Coordinates of C-alpha atoms in Angstrom, one line a residue:
Chain X
X1 CA -59.4 155.5 95.4
X2 CA -58.7 155.4 99.1
X3 CA -61.5 156.1 101.5
X4 CA -61.4 158.3 104.5
X5 CA -60.4 155.5 106.8
X6 CA -58.2 153.6 104.4
X7 CA -55.5 156.2 104.1
X8 CA -51.8 155.2 104.2
X9 CA -50.9 153.3 107.3
X10 CA -50.2 155.5 110.2
X11 CA -51.9 158.5 108.5
X12 CA -54.8 160.2 110.0
X13 CA -58.1 160.9 108.3
X14 CA -58.5 164.4 106.9
X15 CA -60.8 165.3 109.6
X16 CA -58.4 164.1 112.3
X17 CA -55.6 165.9 110.6
X18 CA -57.5 169.1 110.7
X19 CA -58.5 168.6 114.3
X20 CA -54.9 168.0 115.3
X21 CA -53.8 171.0 113.2
X22 CA -56.3 173.1 115.0
X23 CA -55.1 171.8 118.3
X24 CA -51.5 172.6 117.4
X25 CA -52.2 176.1 116.3
X26 CA -54.2 176.9 119.4
X27 CA -51.5 175.4 121.5
X28 CA -48.9 177.6 119.9
X29 CA -51.1 180.7 120.1
X30 CA -51.5 180.3 123.9
X31 CA -47.8 181.1 124.0
X32 CA -46.7 179.1 127.0
X33 CA -44.8 176.5 125.0
X34 CA -41.1 176.1 125.1
X35 CA -39.1 177.0 122.0
X36 CA -38.2 173.3 121.4
X37 CA -41.7 172.3 121.7
X38 CA -43.1 175.0 119.5
X39 CA -40.6 174.1 116.8
X40 CA -41.6 170.5 116.9
X41 CA -45.3 171.4 116.9
X42 CA -44.6 173.7 114.0
X43 CA -43.0 170.9 112.1
X44 CA -45.9 168.6 112.8
X45 CA -48.4 171.3 111.8
X46 CA -46.7 172.0 108.5
X47 CA -46.7 168.3 107.8
X48 CA -50.4 168.1 108.5
X49 CA -51.2 171.1 106.4
X50 CA -49.2 169.6 103.5
X51 CA -51.1 166.4 103.9
X52 CA -54.5 168.1 104.0
X53 CA -53.6 170.3 101.0
X54 CA -52.6 167.2 99.0
X55 CA -55.9 165.5 99.9
X56 CA -57.7 168.5 98.6
X57 CA -55.7 169.1 95.5
X58 CA -56.0 165.7 94.0
X59 CA -57.1 165.4 90.4
X60 CA -60.7 165.5 89.3
X61 CA -62.6 162.4 90.5
X62 CA -64.3 159.8 88.3
X63 CA -67.9 159.9 87.2
X64 CA -69.2 156.4 86.4
X65 CA -72.4 154.5 86.1
X66 CA -73.0 150.8 87.0
X67 CA -74.2 149.0 83.9
X68 CA -74.4 145.6 85.3
X69 CA -72.5 142.6 86.6
X70 CA -70.6 140.0 84.7
X71 CA -69.5 136.9 86.6
X72 CA -70.1 138.8 89.8
X73 CA -67.8 141.6 88.7
X74 CA -69.3 145.1 88.4
X75 CA -69.2 146.7 85.0
X76 CA -68.8 150.4 85.0
X77 CA -69.0 153.0 82.2
X78 CA -68.2 156.7 82.2
X79 CA -71.3 158.7 82.8
X80 CA -72.2 161.8 81.0
X81 CA -75.3 163.5 82.4
X82 CA -77.6 164.8 79.7
X83 CA -77.7 168.6 79.4
X84 CA -80.6 170.5 80.8
X85 CA -83.1 171.3 78.1
Chain Y
X1 CA -152.8 192.4 116.7
X2 CA -149.4 192.7 115.1
X3 CA -147.7 189.6 113.9
X4 CA -144.8 188.2 115.9
X5 CA -141.4 189.6 114.7
X6 CA -137.8 188.4 115.2
X7 CA -134.6 190.1 114.1
X8 CA -132.2 188.8 111.5
X9 CA -129.8 188.1 114.2
X10 CA -132.3 186.0 116.2
X11 CA -133.2 184.0 113.1
X12 CA -129.6 183.4 112.1
X13 CA -128.7 182.4 115.7
X14 CA -131.6 179.9 115.7
X15 CA -130.4 178.4 112.4
X16 CA -126.8 178.4 113.6
X17 CA -127.9 176.4 116.7
X18 CA -130.0 174.1 114.5
X19 CA -127.1 173.4 112.1
X20 CA -124.2 173.2 114.5
X21 CA -126.1 171.0 116.9
X22 CA -127.2 168.5 114.2
X23 CA -124.3 168.2 111.8
X24 CA -121.4 167.1 114.0
X25 CA -119.7 165.2 111.3
X26 CA -117.9 163.0 113.9
X27 CA -115.9 160.3 112.3
X28 CA -117.0 161.3 108.8
X29 CA -114.8 162.6 106.0
X30 CA -116.3 164.9 103.3
X31 CA -114.9 164.2 99.9
X32 CA -114.8 166.9 97.2
X33 CA -112.7 168.9 94.8
X34 CA -111.0 172.2 95.8
X35 CA -111.9 175.4 93.9
X36 CA -111.4 179.1 94.4
X37 CA -108.5 178.3 96.7
X38 CA -107.0 181.3 98.5
X39 CA -104.1 181.2 100.9
X40 CA -104.5 184.4 102.9
X41 CA -101.5 186.2 104.2
X42 CA -102.8 185.5 107.7
X43 CA -102.1 181.8 107.1
X44 CA -105.8 180.9 106.9
X45 CA -106.9 178.9 103.8
X46 CA -110.2 179.7 102.1
X47 CA -111.8 177.6 99.4
X48 CA -114.9 176.0 98.0
X49 CA -115.3 172.2 98.2
X50 CA -117.5 171.0 95.4
X51 CA -118.6 167.9 93.5
X52 CA -120.9 167.5 90.4
X53 CA -124.0 168.5 92.3
X54 CA -123.2 170.9 95.1
X55 CA -120.6 173.1 96.8
X56 CA -119.8 174.3 100.3
X57 CA -117.5 177.1 101.5
X58 CA -114.5 175.9 103.6
X59 CA -112.1 177.6 105.9
X60 CA -109.0 176.1 107.4
X61 CA -107.4 178.2 110.1
X62 CA -103.6 178.7 110.3
X63 CA -103.2 176.5 113.3
X64 CA -104.6 173.5 111.4
X65 CA -103.2 174.5 108.0
X66 CA -99.7 174.3 109.5
X67 CA -100.0 170.6 109.9
X68 CA -100.8 169.9 106.2
X69 CA -98.5 167.3 104.6
X70 CA -99.3 168.6 101.1
X71 CA -100.0 171.8 99.3
X72 CA -103.7 172.1 98.4
X73 CA -104.6 173.7 95.1
X74 CA -107.6 174.1 92.8
X75 CA -108.7 170.8 91.3
X76 CA -107.3 168.6 94.1
X77 CA -109.6 165.8 95.3
X78 CA -109.5 165.9 99.1
X79 CA -110.9 164.3 102.2
X80 CA -111.9 166.7 104.9
X81 CA -112.8 166.3 108.5
X82 CA -114.1 169.2 110.5
X83 CA -117.4 170.8 111.7
X84 CA -120.2 172.7 110.1
X85 CA -120.7 176.2 111.4
X86 CA -122.7 179.3 110.5
X87 CA -120.9 182.6 109.9
X88 CA -123.5 185.0 111.1
X89 CA -122.2 188.1 109.5
X90 CA -122.5 186.8 106.0
X91 CA -125.3 184.4 106.7
X92 CA -123.4 181.5 105.3
X93 CA -122.8 178.1 106.6
X94 CA -119.4 176.7 106.0
X95 CA -117.1 173.8 106.7
X96 CA -114.4 174.5 109.3
X97 CA -111.6 172.2 108.3
X98 CA -109.7 170.3 111.0
X99 CA -107.8 167.9 108.8
X100 CA -107.4 167.5 105.1
X101 CA -105.7 164.7 103.0
X102 CA -105.5 164.2 99.3
X103 CA -108.4 162.0 98.6
X104 CA -106.9 160.0 95.8
X105 CA -104.3 158.8 98.2
X106 CA -106.6 158.8 101.2
X107 CA -106.1 155.1 101.9
X108 CA -102.4 155.3 100.9
X109 CA -101.9 158.2 103.2
X110 CA -103.4 156.2 106.0
X111 CA -101.1 153.3 105.1
X112 CA -98.2 155.8 105.1
X113 CA -99.1 157.0 108.6
X114 CA -99.5 153.4 109.8
X115 CA -96.1 152.3 108.4
X116 CA -94.5 155.4 109.8
X117 CA -95.8 154.6 113.3
X118 CA -94.8 151.0 113.0
X119 CA -91.2 151.7 112.0
X120 CA -91.0 154.5 114.6
X121 CA -92.0 152.0 117.3
X122 CA -89.4 149.6 116.0
X123 CA -86.8 152.3 116.6
X124 CA -85.8 152.6 112.9
X125 CA -86.0 156.4 113.1
X126 CA -84.1 156.7 116.4
X127 CA -81.5 159.4 116.5
X128 CA -79.0 157.0 117.9
X129 CA -79.2 154.9 114.8
X130 CA -78.2 157.8 112.6
X131 CA -74.7 157.3 111.3
X132 CA -72.3 160.3 111.1
X133 CA -71.4 161.3 107.6
X134 CA -67.7 161.0 106.7
X135 CA -66.1 164.5 106.8
X136 CA -64.3 164.2 103.4
X137 CA -65.8 161.4 101.4
X138 CA -63.8 160.2 98.4
X139 CA -66.4 158.1 96.7
X140 CA -70.1 158.7 96.7
X141 CA -72.8 156.4 95.3
X142 CA -75.9 157.9 93.9
X143 CA -79.1 155.8 93.6
X144 CA -81.5 157.5 91.3
X145 CA -82.8 157.7 87.7
X146 CA -79.8 158.3 85.3
X147 CA -82.0 160.7 83.4
X148 CA -83.6 163.9 84.7
X149 CA -82.8 166.9 86.8
X150 CA -82.0 165.1 90.0
X151 CA -78.9 163.2 88.9
X152 CA -77.7 166.3 87.0
X153 CA -78.2 168.6 90.1
X154 CA -76.4 166.1 92.4
X155 CA -73.4 165.8 90.0
X156 CA -73.2 169.5 89.4
X157 CA -73.2 170.4 93.1
X158 CA -70.8 167.6 94.1
X159 CA -68.4 168.6 91.4
X160 CA -68.6 172.3 92.2
X161 CA -68.0 171.7 95.9
X162 CA -65.4 169.0 95.7
X163 CA -64.1 168.3 92.2
X164 CA -62.0 165.3 93.1
X165 CA -64.8 163.2 94.6
X166 CA -65.5 160.0 92.7
X167 CA -69.2 159.5 91.8
X168 CA -70.8 156.2 91.0
X169 CA -74.3 156.2 89.7
X170 CA -76.6 153.3 90.4
X171 CA -79.5 153.6 88.0
X172 CA -82.9 152.8 89.4
X173 CA -86.5 153.4 88.6
X174 CA -87.8 156.0 90.9
X175 CA -91.5 155.9 90.2
X176 CA -94.1 153.4 89.3
X177 CA -94.9 149.9 90.6
X178 CA -91.5 148.5 90.0
X179 CA -89.6 151.4 91.6
X180 CA -89.4 149.9 95.2
X181 CA -87.8 146.7 93.9
X182 CA -85.5 148.6 91.5
X183 CA -84.4 150.9 94.3
X184 CA -83.8 148.0 96.7
X185 CA -81.8 146.2 94.0
X186 CA -79.6 149.3 93.5
X187 CA -79.0 149.4 97.2
X188 CA -77.9 145.8 97.2
X189 CA -75.5 146.5 94.3
X190 CA -74.2 149.6 96.1
X191 CA -73.5 147.6 99.2
X192 CA -71.1 145.5 97.2
X193 CA -68.8 148.5 96.7
X194 CA -66.8 148.6 99.9
X195 CA -65.0 151.8 99.0
X196 CA -68.2 153.9 98.9
X197 CA -68.1 156.4 101.7
X198 CA -71.8 157.2 101.5
X199 CA -74.8 157.1 99.2
X200 CA -77.5 159.5 98.1
X201 CA -80.8 158.0 97.3
X202 CA -83.6 160.1 95.8
X203 CA -85.4 161.7 93.0
X204 CA -86.7 165.1 91.9
X205 CA -90.1 166.6 92.7
X206 CA -93.3 165.0 91.6
X207 CA -96.8 164.2 92.7
X208 CA -97.5 162.2 95.8
X209 CA -98.1 159.1 93.7
X210 CA -94.8 159.6 91.9
X211 CA -92.9 159.8 95.2
X212 CA -94.8 156.8 96.6
X213 CA -92.0 154.3 96.0
X214 CA -90.0 156.0 98.8
X215 CA -92.7 155.1 101.3
X216 CA -92.2 151.4 100.7
X217 CA -91.6 149.3 103.9
X218 CA -89.0 147.0 102.3
X219 CA -87.1 149.9 100.9
X220 CA -87.1 151.6 104.3
X221 CA -85.6 148.4 105.9
X222 CA -83.0 148.2 103.1
X223 CA -82.0 151.8 103.8
X224 CA -81.8 151.1 107.5
X225 CA -79.6 148.0 106.8
X226 CA -77.3 149.7 104.4
X227 CA -73.7 149.4 105.6
X228 CA -72.8 153.0 104.8
X229 CA -74.4 156.3 105.7
X230 CA -77.4 157.2 103.5
X231 CA -78.7 160.6 102.6
X232 CA -82.3 160.7 101.3
X233 CA -83.3 163.4 98.8
X234 CA -86.9 162.9 97.7
X235 CA -88.8 165.6 95.9
X236 CA -89.0 169.0 97.4
X237 CA -88.5 170.6 100.8
X238 CA -92.2 169.9 101.7
X239 CA -92.2 166.3 100.7
X240 CA -91.6 163.8 103.5
X241 CA -91.3 160.1 102.8
X242 CA -90.6 157.0 105.0
X243 CA -87.1 156.9 103.3
X244 CA -86.5 160.4 104.7
X245 CA -87.2 159.2 108.2
X246 CA -85.1 156.1 108.1
X247 CA -82.1 157.7 106.3
X248 CA -79.1 158.9 108.3
X249 CA -79.8 162.4 106.9
X250 CA -82.7 163.9 105.1
X251 CA -81.9 166.4 102.4
X252 CA -84.6 168.8 101.3
X253 CA -83.8 168.3 97.6
X254 CA -81.3 166.4 95.5
X255 CA -79.0 169.5 95.2
X256 CA -79.3 169.8 99.0
X257 CA -78.1 166.2 99.4
X258 CA -75.0 167.0 97.4
X259 CA -74.4 170.1 99.6
X260 CA -74.7 167.9 102.7
X261 CA -72.6 165.1 101.3
X262 CA -69.3 167.0 100.8
X263 CA -67.6 170.0 102.3
X264 CA -66.8 172.9 100.1
X265 CA -63.2 172.3 98.9
X266 CA -62.4 176.0 98.6
X267 CA -63.6 176.6 102.1
X268 CA -61.3 173.8 103.3
X269 CA -58.3 175.0 101.3
X270 CA -58.8 178.4 102.7
X271 CA -59.0 176.9 106.2
X272 CA -55.8 175.0 105.7
X273 CA -54.0 178.1 104.4
X274 CA -55.2 180.0 107.4
X275 CA -53.8 177.3 109.7
X276 CA -50.5 177.5 107.8
X277 CA -50.4 181.3 108.2
X278 CA -51.1 181.0 111.9
X279 CA -48.4 178.4 112.3
X280 CA -45.8 180.6 110.7
X281 CA -47.0 183.7 112.6
X282 CA -46.9 182.0 116.0
X283 CA -43.5 180.4 115.4
X284 CA -42.0 183.5 113.9
X285 CA -43.3 185.4 116.9
X286 CA -41.9 182.8 119.2
X287 CA -38.5 182.9 117.5
X288 CA -38.4 186.7 117.6
X289 CA -39.2 186.6 121.2
X290 CA -36.5 184.1 121.9
X291 CA -34.1 186.1 119.8
X292 CA -34.8 189.2 121.9
X293 CA -34.2 187.2 125.1
X294 CA -31.0 185.8 123.7
X295 CA -29.9 189.3 122.7
X296 CA -30.6 190.5 126.2
X297 CA -28.6 187.7 127.6
X298 CA -25.6 188.2 125.4
X299 CA -25.7 191.9 126.1
X300 CA -25.6 191.3 129.8
X301 CA -22.0 190.1 129.9
X302 CA -21.9 188.8 133.4
X303 CA -24.5 186.1 132.5
X304 CA -22.9 185.2 129.2
X305 CA -19.2 184.4 130.3
X306 CA -19.5 184.9 134.0
X307 CA -16.1 184.2 135.5
X308 CA -13.8 185.7 133.0
X309 CA -16.0 188.7 132.5
X310 CA -16.3 189.2 136.2
X311 CA -12.5 189.0 136.4
X312 CA -12.1 191.3 133.5
X313 CA -14.5 193.7 135.0
X314 CA -12.7 193.6 138.3
X315 CA -9.4 194.2 136.6
X316 CA -10.8 197.0 134.7
X317 CA -12.2 198.5 137.9
X318 CA -8.8 198.2 139.5
X319 CA -7.2 199.8 136.5
X320 CA -9.7 202.5 136.7
X321 CA -9.1 203.1 140.4
X322 CA -5.4 203.0 139.8
X323 CA -5.7 205.6 137.2
X324 CA -7.9 207.8 139.3
X325 CA -5.4 207.4 142.2
X326 CA -2.5 208.4 140.0
X327 CA -4.4 211.3 138.6
X328 CA -5.4 212.5 142.0
X329 CA -2.0 212.0 143.5
X330 CA -0.6 214.0 140.5
X331 CA -3.2 216.6 141.1
X332 CA -2.4 216.8 144.8
X333 CA 1.3 216.9 144.0
X334 CA 0.8 219.7 141.5
X335 CA -1.2 221.6 144.0
X336 CA 1.4 221.0 146.7
X337 CA 4.1 222.2 144.4
X338 CA 2.3 225.3 143.5
X339 CA 1.7 226.0 147.1
X340 CA 5.3 225.2 147.9
X341 CA 6.5 227.5 145.3
X342 CA 4.2 230.2 146.5
X343 CA 5.3 229.7 150.1
X344 CA 8.8 229.6 148.9
X345 CA 8.3 233.0 147.3
X346 CA 7.0 234.3 150.5
X347 CA 9.9 232.8 152.3
X348 CA 12.2 234.5 150.0
X349 CA 11.2 237.9 151.1
X350 CA 11.7 236.9 154.7
X351 CA 14.9 234.9 154.0
X352 CA 18.1 236.2 155.5
X353 CA 19.6 235.5 152.1
X354 CA 17.9 238.6 150.8
X355 CA 19.4 240.6 153.6
X356 CA 22.7 239.1 152.8
X357 CA 22.3 240.3 149.3
X358 CA 22.3 243.7 150.7
X359 CA 25.7 243.1 152.3
X360 CA 24.8 241.7 155.7
X361 CA 26.3 238.3 156.8
X362 CA 25.5 235.6 159.3
X363 CA 27.9 234.6 161.9
X364 CA 27.7 231.2 163.4
X365 CA 29.8 229.4 166.0
X366 CA 31.2 226.0 165.2
X367 CA 28.1 224.4 166.7
X368 CA 25.9 226.5 164.5
X369 CA 24.7 228.9 167.1
X370 CA 24.1 232.3 165.6
X371 CA 26.3 235.0 167.1
X372 CA 24.4 238.1 168.0
X373 CA 26.6 239.4 170.9
X374 CA 30.4 239.8 171.1
X375 CA 30.2 238.2 174.6
X376 CA 29.2 234.9 172.9
X377 CA 32.7 234.5 171.5
X378 CA 36.2 234.3 172.9
X379 CA 39.4 235.3 171.0
X380 CA 40.9 232.4 169.1
X381 CA 37.4 230.8 168.5
X382 CA 36.6 229.7 165.0
X383 CA 33.5 231.2 163.4
X384 CA 31.6 230.6 160.2
X385 CA 30.4 233.6 158.2
X386 CA 27.7 233.1 155.6
X387 CA 27.7 235.7 152.9
X388 CA 25.1 236.2 150.1
X389 CA 27.4 234.0 148.1
X390 CA 29.8 231.6 149.8
X391 CA 31.1 231.2 153.3
X392 CA 34.1 232.3 155.2
X393 CA 35.8 230.4 158.0
X394 CA 37.6 232.8 160.3
X395 CA 39.3 233.1 163.8
X396 CA 38.4 235.7 166.4
X397 CA 41.4 238.0 167.0
X398 CA 39.9 240.2 169.6
X399 CA 36.5 241.5 170.6
X400 CA 34.9 244.8 171.7
X401 CA 31.8 245.1 173.7

C-alpha cells in the first residue's frame, strides 16, 4: 500500500535504488577502486538489489472498484471484469 | 466555305477556363455524402460526393489527405472546401479537396478547434506542465466504464506487466450528454485517494460523437488540475481529443495506456539479476586480483618480513660462502698434497737416501758440513755418518790424501 515516495523512512524509491545500483556497478567495473571501497560498494549494491527484488516480488495487487461514499468514507468492492464475449 | 472547326483539346481548354475561373468556391463548403471511396496506394483519395439529386467526382491529394482528423468512408456526410477543376484527359470536372470534416460534427469540429486553440493559448498543453510518471507505481486509478473492452484491456495489460500493482476502478459514463459530468465527478473522487500514483482516463474506440465527452472544456481543466499524473487513452491511435492534449501522457489506446503506466516486471527482475551478477563478478575479480598481489607479496620474502629475512638471507649467504671457502680450501689442499706427493716421488729418485740404500753413506762434520775431501778433516775430529738406516758417530783416526 505504500507509494513510490512513501517507502520506509530512509529508503530510496525503486527508481533511485536502481539508479544507485547502476552507479555502483559501473564504479566497480571501472576498476580503480580500492579493495575496502569495493567491498563496501558491493555490500551496498547487494542490499539495493535485495530491496529492489523485494519490491518486485510482492504479492498480487488488489483489484477494486469504487462503489460510492458513506459519511465521506469511500466504499470499495472487489472488481471482476466481465469476460470478453 | 468550310465551317469553323476547333479541336477537342481547344474546346476542353475553353471549358476548363470557364469553369475554373467562375467557380472559385472561396469561403464555401460543399456538403454531401461520400461514395465509391478509394484510398489509392499513392496516398491520394478518390471518391464521389453525392446528395439526393446530384454527384461530383472528388480527389484529395496525399499532401492534404495527411492532415485529415478522421477516416473518411462510404456513407460519411462531409463538408468539403476546395476548388473545381477540369481533368482534360477524361473530360471531367471534379472537386479538388483541400479540407474535409465530418459534416454531422461540422460545427462541433469547429468548436473543438476553437477550444483547442484557447486552451493551447492558456498554456494547458505546455510540455513544462507535463508531470513525469512514477517509475514503479503501486496503485493506479482507472477512470472509465466498468463494462466493455477498455477496462478489461487495461486490467489485463497492467496485471501481465506488473502483477502486484493495485488497481482501483472509478466507474464513469464515457459517452452521452452526462459523460463529461460523470468523468469530472470520477476525477474528483480519485483526487481524494492520496495513495494513487497515477490515473488512466479513457474509453475504447467509437464514433466521433461517442468520443465527444473527452473534448469537454471543464473535463480538460479537471484533468489539468488533477494532483497526480494522468494518462489519457481515448479511442484508437487516430483519435485525438482535448483530453489527450491536456493529459500528462497520451496513450494511443487503453491497452497502450497500461503499457505506459507500468514497467514490465520481468524486465525489471532481469535487470536487477544482471546488476547482481555484475556486482559479484566485479568483486570476485577484484578479490582475485588482490589475492594475486598478496601472493606475490608473500612470495617476495624481503617485503613480507624484511629485517629478519634479510638477516637470515645474509646469514645464509655467509654460510654459503663459508662452505664454498672450506670446499675450495679442501680442494686446494688436496691438489697441493697430490702435487706434494708427486714431487716427493720425484725427490725420492734424486734423494741421497736411495744412494745410501745402495751402500753409500754421508759424512758430515759436527757443524753439518758435508765431507767430500779428506783435507776437510783432522785426526781426532768427530764426524757423523748417515747410513741408509741409522747414523754413526765416529772419530777420525788418521787420513790419507
